[in-house]
């Protein structure tokens, strides 16, 4: 029996919406309950109307897991930031562990997080590396993130220093930071920067604890003017928080926006070849 636990308990927070892959969603939920350390609650925010098959699958989950799982149904799709903020309001444990609706949590994930918190009791936010896999579960690449507080602060000036689907944070800390900012596809990065701005204690565990669904096709879809606009919003926030100067923000904004405006196939290649480490290199 595990003697290590999250002080004040923990809730797994997930959001799902109509376009999520049903099979991957079911596997993601099961991976939560296959962990050696079980959450007090798995809270899943249903972000707007969903297909009948997904609704039926949710009904089955409720039958199987009973009071260990809860669904917060939003009448309309609000987007990830607002959906997660709605979920945070319903959490009663001291810790929140994020999970994505298409990713697999390894069986030791929650125990490793709890162990890190035991070793570093002043932590406010922690995460880990991920192994990116395709829809069949075949390995693609590892996204390794900086480990120490200093490394995380430095890395955050140019790129997201946490893998969102791996993080755990204190509920009180995320509320103090105002919750997730509504920055399109950058809500997590924006929140981490607020944690940094408020001098919260940060850490990444240098091991893979989540298998994240990805692939060249996914990166190829991540482009267009909407993504470029979001990048400029993120750069503006970094300047506002004093984490980089205006000239650096303009340079980074131009470079990253240019990638988002490239043809999809080329953008996917850049992500896979330049921004990720191959599994062979990390083996």
PDB file of C-alpha atoms in Angstrom:
ATOM      1  CA  UNK A   1       0.000   0.000   0.000  1.00  0.00           C
ATOM      2  CA  UNK A   2       1.307   3.459  -0.954  1.00  0.00           C
ATOM      3  CA  UNK A   3       2.087   5.757   1.976  1.00  0.00           C
ATOM      4  CA  UNK A   4       2.886   8.678  -0.333  1.00  0.00           C
ATOM      5  CA  UNK A   5      -0.011  10.935  -1.272  1.00  0.00           C
ATOM      6  CA  UNK A   6      -0.850  14.483  -2.287  1.00  0.00           C
ATOM      7  CA  UNK A   7      -1.196  16.703   0.810  1.00  0.00           C
ATOM      8  CA  UNK A   8      -4.834  17.788   0.872  1.00  0.00           C
ATOM      9  CA  UNK A   9      -5.782  15.277  -1.833  1.00  0.00           C
ATOM     10  CA  UNK A  10      -5.888  15.656  -5.623  1.00  0.00           C
ATOM     11  CA  UNK A  11      -8.462  15.911  -8.377  1.00  0.00           C
ATOM     12  CA  UNK A  12      -7.728  14.913 -11.964  1.00  0.00           C
ATOM     13  CA  UNK A  13      -9.103  17.643 -14.242  1.00  0.00           C
ATOM     14  CA  UNK A  14      -9.882  16.867 -17.880  1.00  0.00           C
ATOM     15  CA  UNK A  15     -11.926  18.596 -20.583  1.00  0.00           C
ATOM     16  CA  UNK A  16     -13.603  16.924 -23.545  1.00  0.00           C
ATOM     17  CA  UNK A  17     -15.567  18.309 -26.495  1.00  0.00           C
ATOM     18  CA  UNK A  18     -17.444  17.028 -29.514  1.00  0.00           C
ATOM     19  CA  UNK A  19     -14.443  16.696 -31.845  1.00  0.00           C
ATOM     20  CA  UNK A  20     -12.318  14.612 -29.487  1.00  0.00           C
ATOM     21  CA  UNK A  21     -11.623  11.044 -30.592  1.00  0.00           C
ATOM     22  CA  UNK A  22     -13.987   8.808 -28.592  1.00  0.00           C
ATOM     23  CA  UNK A  23     -11.664   5.802 -28.476  1.00  0.00           C
ATOM     24  CA  UNK A  24      -8.724   7.888 -27.272  1.00  0.00           C
ATOM     25  CA  UNK A  25     -10.974   9.603 -24.716  1.00  0.00           C
ATOM     26  CA  UNK A  26     -12.026   6.245 -23.279  1.00  0.00           C
ATOM     27  CA  UNK A  27      -8.405   5.098 -23.083  1.00  0.00           C
ATOM     28  CA  UNK A  28      -7.373   8.366 -21.433  1.00  0.00           C
ATOM     29  CA  UNK A  29     -10.006   7.985 -18.704  1.00  0.00           C
ATOM     30  CA  UNK A  30      -9.096   4.351 -18.081  1.00  0.00           C
ATOM     31  CA  UNK A  31      -5.431   5.306 -17.752  1.00  0.00           C
ATOM     32  CA  UNK A  32      -6.413   7.618 -14.882  1.00  0.00           C
ATOM     33  CA  UNK A  33      -7.991   4.757 -12.953  1.00  0.00           C
ATOM     34  CA  UNK A  34      -5.165   2.347 -13.766  1.00  0.00           C
ATOM     35  CA  UNK A  35      -2.711   4.483 -11.786  1.00  0.00           C
ATOM     36  CA  UNK A  36      -1.140   3.010  -8.666  1.00  0.00           C
ATOM     37  CA  UNK A  37      -2.153   6.143  -6.743  1.00  0.00           C
ATOM     38  CA  UNK A  38      -5.841   6.921  -7.182  1.00  0.00           C
ATOM     39  CA  UNK A  39      -7.306  10.452  -7.257  1.00  0.00           C
ATOM     40  CA  UNK A  40      -9.969  11.654  -4.854  1.00  0.00           C
ATOM     41  CA  UNK A  41     -11.996  12.501  -7.951  1.00  0.00           C
ATOM     42  CA  UNK A  42     -11.717  12.579 -11.728  1.00  0.00           C
ATOM     43  CA  UNK A  43     -13.583  15.710 -12.862  1.00  0.00           C
ATOM     44  CA  UNK A  44     -14.296  15.920 -16.580  1.00  0.00           C
ATOM     45  CA  UNK A  45     -15.661  19.135 -18.070  1.00  0.00           C
ATOM     46  CA  UNK A  46     -17.881  18.431 -21.082  1.00  0.00           C
ATOM     47  CA  UNK A  47     -17.340  21.559 -23.150  1.00  0.00           C
ATOM     48  CA  UNK A  48     -20.645  21.998 -24.974  1.00  0.00           C
ATOM     49  CA  UNK A  49     -22.903  19.578 -26.870  1.00  0.00           C
ATOM     50  CA  UNK A  50     -21.407  16.183 -27.731  1.00  0.00           C
ATOM     51  CA  UNK A  51     -22.396  13.321 -30.087  1.00  0.00           C
ATOM     52  CA  UNK A  52     -24.757  10.610 -28.865  1.00  0.00           C
ATOM     53  CA  UNK A  53     -22.026   7.946 -28.871  1.00  0.00           C
ATOM     54  CA  UNK A  54     -19.823  10.063 -26.620  1.00  0.00           C
ATOM     55  CA  UNK A  55     -22.750  10.733 -24.299  1.00  0.00           C
ATOM     56  CA  UNK A  56     -23.423   6.991 -24.065  1.00  0.00           C
ATOM     57  CA  UNK A  57     -19.748   6.317 -23.325  1.00  0.00           C
ATOM     58  CA  UNK A  58     -19.863   8.879 -20.513  1.00  0.00           C
ATOM     59  CA  UNK A  59     -22.885   7.086 -19.083  1.00  0.00           C
ATOM     60  CA  UNK A  60     -20.893   3.844 -19.020  1.00  0.00           C
ATOM     61  CA  UNK A  61     -17.999   5.579 -17.267  1.00  0.00           C
ATOM     62  CA  UNK A  62     -20.382   6.819 -14.579  1.00  0.00           C
ATOM     63  CA  UNK A  63     -21.666   3.266 -14.046  1.00  0.00           C
ATOM     64  CA  UNK A  64     -18.168   1.800 -13.810  1.00  0.00           C
ATOM     65  CA  UNK A  65     -16.456   4.414 -11.641  1.00  0.00           C
ATOM     66  CA  UNK A  66     -19.381   5.705  -9.578  1.00  0.00           C
ATOM     67  CA  UNK A  67     -18.563   8.571  -7.246  1.00  0.00           C
ATOM     68  CA  UNK A  68     -14.893   8.586  -8.320  1.00  0.00           C
ATOM     69  CA  UNK A  69     -15.837  10.331 -11.568  1.00  0.00           C
ATOM     70  CA  UNK A  70     -17.899  13.455 -12.109  1.00  0.00           C
ATOM     71  CA  UNK A  71     -18.952  15.284 -15.266  1.00  0.00           C
ATOM     72  CA  UNK A  72     -19.495  19.033 -15.413  1.00  0.00           C
ATOM     73  CA  UNK A  73     -21.639  19.678 -18.489  1.00  0.00           C
ATOM     74  CA  UNK A  74     -21.420  23.124 -20.057  1.00  0.00           C
ATOM     75  CA  UNK A  75     -24.418  24.091 -22.239  1.00  0.00           C
ATOM     76  CA  UNK A  76     -22.212  25.584 -24.958  1.00  0.00           C
ATOM     77  CA  UNK A  77     -18.630  25.239 -26.125  1.00  0.00           C
ATOM     78  CA  UNK A  78     -16.499  27.823 -24.328  1.00  0.00           C
ATOM     79  CA  UNK A  79     -12.996  26.738 -25.311  1.00  0.00           C
ATOM     80  CA  UNK A  80     -10.330  25.075 -23.200  1.00  0.00           C
ATOM     81  CA  UNK A  81      -9.399  28.008 -20.950  1.00  0.00           C
ATOM     82  CA  UNK A  82     -12.949  28.768 -19.827  1.00  0.00           C
ATOM     83  CA  UNK A  83     -13.832  25.074 -19.553  1.00  0.00           C
ATOM     84  CA  UNK A  84     -10.865  24.393 -17.265  1.00  0.00           C
ATOM     85  CA  UNK A  85     -11.591  27.494 -15.197  1.00  0.00           C
ATOM     86  CA  UNK A  86     -15.150  26.242 -14.715  1.00  0.00           C
ATOM     87  CA  UNK A  87     -13.731  22.927 -13.533  1.00  0.00           C
ATOM     88  CA  UNK A  88     -11.264  24.559 -11.152  1.00  0.00           C
ATOM     89  CA  UNK A  89     -14.171  26.314  -9.434  1.00  0.00           C
ATOM     90  CA  UNK A  90     -15.680  22.894  -8.625  1.00  0.00           C
ATOM     91  CA  UNK A  91     -12.507  21.351  -7.178  1.00  0.00           C
ATOM     92  CA  UNK A  92     -12.316  20.881  -3.396  1.00  0.00           C
ATOM     93  CA  UNK A  93      -8.889  19.219  -3.072  1.00  0.00           C
ATOM     94  CA  UNK A  94      -5.655  21.144  -2.525  1.00  0.00           C
ATOM     95  CA  UNK A  95      -4.062  19.784  -5.691  1.00  0.00           C
ATOM     96  CA  UNK A  96      -5.252  19.577  -9.297  1.00  0.00           C
ATOM     97  CA  UNK A  97      -3.651  17.160 -11.760  1.00  0.00           C
ATOM     98  CA  UNK A  98      -4.303  17.921 -15.417  1.00  0.00           C
ATOM     99  CA  UNK A  99      -5.005  15.194 -17.951  1.00  0.00           C
ATOM    100  CA  UNK A 100      -5.933  15.435 -21.624  1.00  0.00           C
ATOM    101  CA  UNK A 101      -8.782  13.600 -23.308  1.00  0.00           C
ATOM    102  CA  UNK A 102      -6.540  11.922 -25.893  1.00  0.00           C
ATOM    103  CA  UNK A 103      -3.413  11.100 -23.878  1.00  0.00           C
ATOM    104  CA  UNK A 104      -2.372   8.100 -21.786  1.00  0.00           C
ATOM    105  CA  UNK A 105      -1.228   8.571 -18.197  1.00  0.00           C
ATOM    106  CA  UNK A 106       1.413   6.022 -17.277  1.00  0.00           C
ATOM    107  CA  UNK A 107       0.508   3.874 -14.228  1.00  0.00           C
ATOM    108  CA  UNK A 108       3.147   5.535 -12.029  1.00  0.00           C
ATOM    109  CA  UNK A 109       2.361   9.126 -13.020  1.00  0.00           C
ATOM    110  CA  UNK A 110       0.420  10.263  -9.950  1.00  0.00           C
ATOM    111  CA  UNK A 111       2.770   8.482  -7.556  1.00  0.00           C
ATOM    112  CA  UNK A 112       5.807  10.144  -9.139  1.00  0.00           C
ATOM    113  CA  UNK A 113       4.146  13.551  -8.846  1.00  0.00           C
ATOM    114  CA  UNK A 114       3.247  12.929  -5.199  1.00  0.00           C
ATOM    115  CA  UNK A 115       6.806  11.784  -4.474  1.00  0.00           C
ATOM    116  CA  UNK A 116       8.224  14.961  -5.987  1.00  0.00           C
ATOM    117  CA  UNK A 117       5.860  17.052  -3.861  1.00  0.00           C
ATOM    118  CA  UNK A 118       6.950  15.124  -0.761  1.00  0.00           C
ATOM    119  CA  UNK A 119      10.587  15.841  -1.621  1.00  0.00           C
ATOM    120  CA  UNK A 120       9.834  19.504  -2.438  1.00  0.00           C
ATOM    121  CA  UNK A 121       6.923  20.503  -0.174  1.00  0.00           C
ATOM    122  CA  UNK A 122       7.009  24.159  -1.265  1.00  0.00           C
ATOM    123  CA  UNK A 123       6.155  23.346  -4.900  1.00  0.00           C
ATOM    124  CA  UNK A 124       3.233  25.105  -6.579  1.00  0.00           C
ATOM    125  CA  UNK A 125       3.518  23.657 -10.098  1.00  0.00           C
ATOM    126  CA  UNK A 126       5.271  20.601 -11.505  1.00  0.00           C
ATOM    127  CA  UNK A 127       5.244  18.561 -14.685  1.00  0.00           C
ATOM    128  CA  UNK A 128       7.295  16.046 -16.658  1.00  0.00           C
ATOM    129  CA  UNK A 129       8.483  14.984 -20.089  1.00  0.00           C
ATOM    130  CA  UNK A 130       6.156  13.353 -22.612  1.00  0.00           C
ATOM    131  CA  UNK A 131       6.518  10.690 -25.259  1.00  0.00           C
ATOM    132  CA  UNK A 132       4.621  11.762 -28.354  1.00  0.00           C
ATOM    133  CA  UNK A 133       2.880   8.868 -30.093  1.00  0.00           C
ATOM    134  CA  UNK A 134       0.610   8.448 -33.097  1.00  0.00           C
ATOM    135  CA  UNK A 135      -3.018   7.338 -32.791  1.00  0.00           C
ATOM    136  CA  UNK A 136      -1.925   3.683 -32.782  1.00  0.00           C
ATOM    137  CA  UNK A 137       0.464   4.320 -29.891  1.00  0.00           C
ATOM    138  CA  UNK A 138       3.664   4.100 -31.938  1.00  0.00           C
ATOM    139  CA  UNK A 139       6.450   6.314 -30.522  1.00  0.00           C
ATOM    140  CA  UNK A 140       7.408   9.445 -32.443  1.00  0.00           C
ATOM    141  CA  UNK A 141       9.501  11.738 -30.251  1.00  0.00           C
ATOM    142  CA  UNK A 142      10.141  12.883 -26.713  1.00  0.00           C
ATOM    143  CA  UNK A 143       9.488  16.446 -25.641  1.00  0.00           C
ATOM    144  CA  UNK A 144      11.884  17.088 -22.794  1.00  0.00           C
ATOM    145  CA  UNK A 145      11.361  20.204 -20.694  1.00  0.00           C
ATOM    146  CA  UNK A 146      13.698  22.142 -18.374  1.00  0.00           C
ATOM    147  CA  UNK A 147      13.922  20.788 -14.836  1.00  0.00           C
ATOM    148  CA  UNK A 148      14.965  23.460 -12.344  1.00  0.00           C
ATOM    149  CA  UNK A 149      13.300  26.738 -11.386  1.00  0.00           C
ATOM    150  CA  UNK A 150      16.072  28.754 -13.042  1.00  0.00           C
ATOM    151  CA  UNK A 151      16.009  26.686 -16.236  1.00  0.00           C
ATOM    152  CA  UNK A 152      12.215  26.917 -16.440  1.00  0.00           C
ATOM    153  CA  UNK A 153      12.225  30.714 -16.047  1.00  0.00           C
ATOM    154  CA  UNK A 154      14.862  31.076 -18.767  1.00  0.00           C
ATOM    155  CA  UNK A 155      13.141  28.649 -21.158  1.00  0.00           C
ATOM    156  CA  UNK A 156       9.771  30.389 -20.704  1.00  0.00           C
ATOM    157  CA  UNK A 157      11.095  33.531 -22.384  1.00  0.00           C
ATOM    158  CA  UNK A 158      11.000  31.734 -25.725  1.00  0.00           C
ATOM    159  CA  UNK A 159       8.963  28.525 -25.420  1.00  0.00           C
ATOM    160  CA  UNK A 160       6.416  26.736 -23.253  1.00  0.00           C
ATOM    161  CA  UNK A 161       8.383  25.275 -20.295  1.00  0.00           C
ATOM    162  CA  UNK A 162       5.758  22.693 -19.298  1.00  0.00           C
ATOM    163  CA  UNK A 163       3.863  19.924 -21.067  1.00  0.00           C
ATOM    164  CA  UNK A 164       0.295  20.850 -20.137  1.00  0.00           C
ATOM    165  CA  UNK A 165      -1.020  17.279 -19.975  1.00  0.00           C
ATOM    166  CA  UNK A 166       1.620  16.406 -17.357  1.00  0.00           C
ATOM    167  CA  UNK A 167       1.200  19.172 -14.816  1.00  0.00           C
ATOM    168  CA  UNK A 168      -0.086  19.297 -11.266  1.00  0.00           C
ATOM    169  CA  UNK A 169      -0.672  22.571  -9.442  1.00  0.00           C
ATOM    170  CA  UNK A 170      -2.003  23.860  -6.170  1.00  0.00           C
ATOM    171  CA  UNK A 171      -5.599  25.012  -6.512  1.00  0.00           C
ATOM    172  CA  UNK A 172      -4.866  28.054  -4.355  1.00  0.00           C
ATOM    173  CA  UNK A 173      -1.938  29.046  -6.590  1.00  0.00           C
ATOM    174  CA  UNK A 174      -3.870  28.845  -9.856  1.00  0.00           C
ATOM    175  CA  UNK A 175      -6.717  30.870  -8.337  1.00  0.00           C
ATOM    176  CA  UNK A 176      -4.236  33.482  -7.094  1.00  0.00           C
ATOM    177  CA  UNK A 177      -2.905  33.725 -10.658  1.00  0.00           C
ATOM    178  CA  UNK A 178      -6.421  34.333 -11.986  1.00  0.00           C
ATOM    179  CA  UNK A 179      -6.912  30.967 -13.664  1.00  0.00           C
ATOM    180  CA  UNK A 180      -6.234  30.246 -17.318  1.00  0.00           C
ATOM    181  CA  UNK A 181      -6.009  33.398 -19.475  1.00  0.00           C
ATOM    182  CA  UNK A 182      -8.172  33.183 -22.588  1.00  0.00           C
ATOM    183  CA  UNK A 183      -5.261  33.199 -25.055  1.00  0.00           C
ATOM    184  CA  UNK A 184      -6.095  30.917 -27.986  1.00  0.00           C
ATOM    185  CA  UNK A 185      -4.007  27.725 -27.830  1.00  0.00           C
ATOM    186  CA  UNK A 186      -1.619  29.428 -25.404  1.00  0.00           C
ATOM    187  CA  UNK A 187      -3.764  29.340 -22.261  1.00  0.00           C
ATOM    188  CA  UNK A 188      -1.377  26.985 -20.474  1.00  0.00           C
ATOM    189  CA  UNK A 189       1.810  28.831 -21.482  1.00  0.00           C
ATOM    190  CA  UNK A 190       0.177  32.101 -20.390  1.00  0.00           C
ATOM    191  CA  UNK A 191      -0.734  30.606 -17.012  1.00  0.00           C
ATOM    192  CA  UNK A 192       2.799  29.320 -16.375  1.00  0.00           C
ATOM    193  CA  UNK A 193       4.127  32.804 -17.081  1.00  0.00           C
ATOM    194  CA  UNK A 194       1.752  34.149 -14.440  1.00  0.00           C
ATOM    195  CA  UNK A 195       3.095  31.540 -12.008  1.00  0.00           C
ATOM    196  CA  UNK A 196       6.615  32.760 -12.796  1.00  0.00           C
ATOM    197  CA  UNK A 197       5.571  36.389 -12.384  1.00  0.00           C
ATOM    198  CA  UNK A 198       4.217  35.626  -8.901  1.00  0.00           C
ATOM    199  CA  UNK A 199       7.418  33.731  -8.045  1.00  0.00           C
ATOM    200  CA  UNK A 200       5.711  30.393  -7.500  1.00  0.00           C
ATOM    201  CA  UNK A 201       7.874  27.305  -6.975  1.00  0.00           C
ATOM    202  CA  UNK A 202       8.289  25.255 -10.164  1.00  0.00           C
ATOM    203  CA  UNK A 203       9.786  21.895 -11.148  1.00  0.00           C
ATOM    204  CA  UNK A 204       9.764  19.373 -13.980  1.00  0.00           C
ATOM    205  CA  UNK A 205      10.454  15.683 -13.370  1.00  0.00           C
ATOM    206  CA  UNK A 206      13.009  14.514 -15.985  1.00  0.00           C
ATOM    207  CA  UNK A 207      11.126  11.393 -17.029  1.00  0.00           C
ATOM    208  CA  UNK A 208       8.218  10.483 -19.292  1.00  0.00           C
ATOM    209  CA  UNK A 209       4.935  10.149 -17.389  1.00  0.00           C
ATOM    210  CA  UNK A 210       2.443  10.680 -20.238  1.00  0.00           C
ATOM    211  CA  UNK A 211       2.097   9.339 -23.769  1.00  0.00           C
ATOM    212  CA  UNK A 212       0.699  12.264 -25.770  1.00  0.00           C
ATOM    213  CA  UNK A 213      -1.088  11.775 -29.078  1.00  0.00           C
ATOM    214  CA  UNK A 214       0.665  13.802 -31.777  1.00  0.00           C
ATOM    215  CA  UNK A 215       2.189  13.357 -35.222  1.00  0.00           C
ATOM    216  CA  UNK A 216       3.196  15.271 -38.314  1.00  0.00           C
ATOM    217  CA  UNK A 217      -0.434  15.664 -39.385  1.00  0.00           C
ATOM    218  CA  UNK A 218      -1.347  17.347 -36.098  1.00  0.00           C
ATOM    219  CA  UNK A 219       1.531  19.806 -36.354  1.00  0.00           C
ATOM    220  CA  UNK A 220       0.655  20.471 -39.985  1.00  0.00           C
ATOM    221  CA  UNK A 221      -2.852  21.534 -38.886  1.00  0.00           C
ATOM    222  CA  UNK A 222      -1.464  23.941 -36.313  1.00  0.00           C
ATOM    223  CA  UNK A 223      -1.195  26.957 -38.532  1.00  0.00           C
ATOM    224  CA  UNK A 224      -2.888  29.907 -40.167  1.00  0.00           C
ATOM    225  CA  UNK A 225      -3.674  33.462 -39.179  1.00  0.00           C
ATOM    226  CA  UNK A 226      -5.531  32.424 -36.020  1.00  0.00           C
ATOM    227  CA  UNK A 227      -2.396  30.768 -34.667  1.00  0.00           C
ATOM    228  CA  UNK A 228      -0.208  33.686 -35.735  1.00  0.00           C
ATOM    229  CA  UNK A 229      -2.522  36.151 -33.968  1.00  0.00           C
ATOM    230  CA  UNK A 230      -2.419  34.028 -30.798  1.00  0.00           C
ATOM    231  CA  UNK A 231       1.383  34.095 -30.931  1.00  0.00           C
ATOM    232  CA  UNK A 232       1.379  37.895 -30.881  1.00  0.00           C
ATOM    233  CA  UNK A 233      -1.038  37.885 -27.938  1.00  0.00           C
ATOM    234  CA  UNK A 234       1.357  35.598 -26.088  1.00  0.00           C
ATOM    235  CA  UNK A 235       4.344  37.818 -26.847  1.00  0.00           C
ATOM    236  CA  UNK A 236       2.421  40.854 -25.619  1.00  0.00           C
ATOM    237  CA  UNK A 237       1.645  39.052 -22.354  1.00  0.00           C
ATOM    238  CA  UNK A 238       5.323  38.179 -21.854  1.00  0.00           C
ATOM    239  CA  UNK A 239       6.213  41.859 -22.241  1.00  0.00           C
ATOM    240  CA  UNK A 240       3.412  42.933 -19.891  1.00  0.00           C
ATOM    241  CA  UNK A 241       4.669  40.496 -17.243  1.00  0.00           C
ATOM    242  CA  UNK A 242       8.211  41.807 -17.638  1.00  0.00           C
ATOM    243  CA  UNK A 243       9.601  38.479 -18.819  1.00  0.00           C
ATOM    244  CA  UNK A 244      11.078  39.847 -22.052  1.00  0.00           C
ATOM    245  CA  UNK A 245      11.619  43.225 -23.673  1.00  0.00           C
ATOM    246  CA  UNK A 246       9.661  44.564 -26.633  1.00  0.00           C
ATOM    247  CA  UNK A 247      12.433  44.043 -29.193  1.00  0.00           C
ATOM    248  CA  UNK A 248      12.882  40.399 -28.225  1.00  0.00           C
ATOM    249  CA  UNK A 249       9.107  39.912 -28.333  1.00  0.00           C
ATOM    250  CA  UNK A 250       8.873  41.403 -31.829  1.00  0.00           C
ATOM    251  CA  UNK A 251      11.690  39.170 -33.085  1.00  0.00           C
ATOM    252  CA  UNK A 252      10.235  36.024 -31.519  1.00  0.00           C
ATOM    253  CA  UNK A 253       6.738  36.934 -32.680  1.00  0.00           C
ATOM    254  CA  UNK A 254       7.883  37.374 -36.273  1.00  0.00           C
ATOM    255  CA  UNK A 255       9.845  34.120 -36.304  1.00  0.00           C
ATOM    256  CA  UNK A 256       7.101  32.008 -34.738  1.00  0.00           C
ATOM    257  CA  UNK A 257       4.303  33.615 -36.745  1.00  0.00           C
ATOM    258  CA  UNK A 258       6.243  32.906 -39.927  1.00  0.00           C
ATOM    259  CA  UNK A 259       6.251  29.195 -39.034  1.00  0.00           C
ATOM    260  CA  UNK A 260       2.482  29.242 -38.490  1.00  0.00           C
ATOM    261  CA  UNK A 261       1.987  30.782 -41.941  1.00  0.00           C
ATOM    262  CA  UNK A 262       4.098  28.182 -43.766  1.00  0.00           C
ATOM    263  CA  UNK A 263       2.417  25.411 -45.802  1.00  0.00           C
ATOM    264  CA  UNK A 264       1.158  22.676 -43.482  1.00  0.00           C
ATOM    265  CA  UNK A 265       3.488  19.924 -44.696  1.00  0.00           C
ATOM    266  CA  UNK A 266       6.578  22.103 -44.235  1.00  0.00           C
ATOM    267  CA  UNK A 267       5.429  23.261 -40.808  1.00  0.00           C
ATOM    268  CA  UNK A 268       4.929  19.651 -39.716  1.00  0.00           C
ATOM    269  CA  UNK A 269       8.433  18.812 -40.888  1.00  0.00           C
ATOM    270  CA  UNK A 270       9.926  21.716 -38.923  1.00  0.00           C
ATOM    271  CA  UNK A 271       8.194  20.611 -35.739  1.00  0.00           C
ATOM    272  CA  UNK A 272       9.272  17.010 -36.118  1.00  0.00           C
ATOM    273  CA  UNK A 273      12.857  17.644 -37.229  1.00  0.00           C
ATOM    274  CA  UNK A 274      13.829  20.781 -35.332  1.00  0.00           C
ATOM    275  CA  UNK A 275      11.566  21.190 -32.303  1.00  0.00           C
ATOM    276  CA  UNK A 276      11.406  17.595 -31.083  1.00  0.00           C
ATOM    277  CA  UNK A 277      14.053  15.056 -30.140  1.00  0.00           C
ATOM    278  CA  UNK A 278      13.657  11.710 -31.822  1.00  0.00           C
ATOM    279  CA  UNK A 279      13.052   8.689 -29.645  1.00  0.00           C
ATOM    280  CA  UNK A 280      16.228   7.147 -31.026  1.00  0.00           C
ATOM    281  CA  UNK A 281      18.290  10.107 -29.799  1.00  0.00           C
ATOM    282  CA  UNK A 282      16.782   9.802 -26.318  1.00  0.00           C
ATOM    283  CA  UNK A 283      16.984   6.013 -26.076  1.00  0.00           C
TER     284      UNK A 283
END
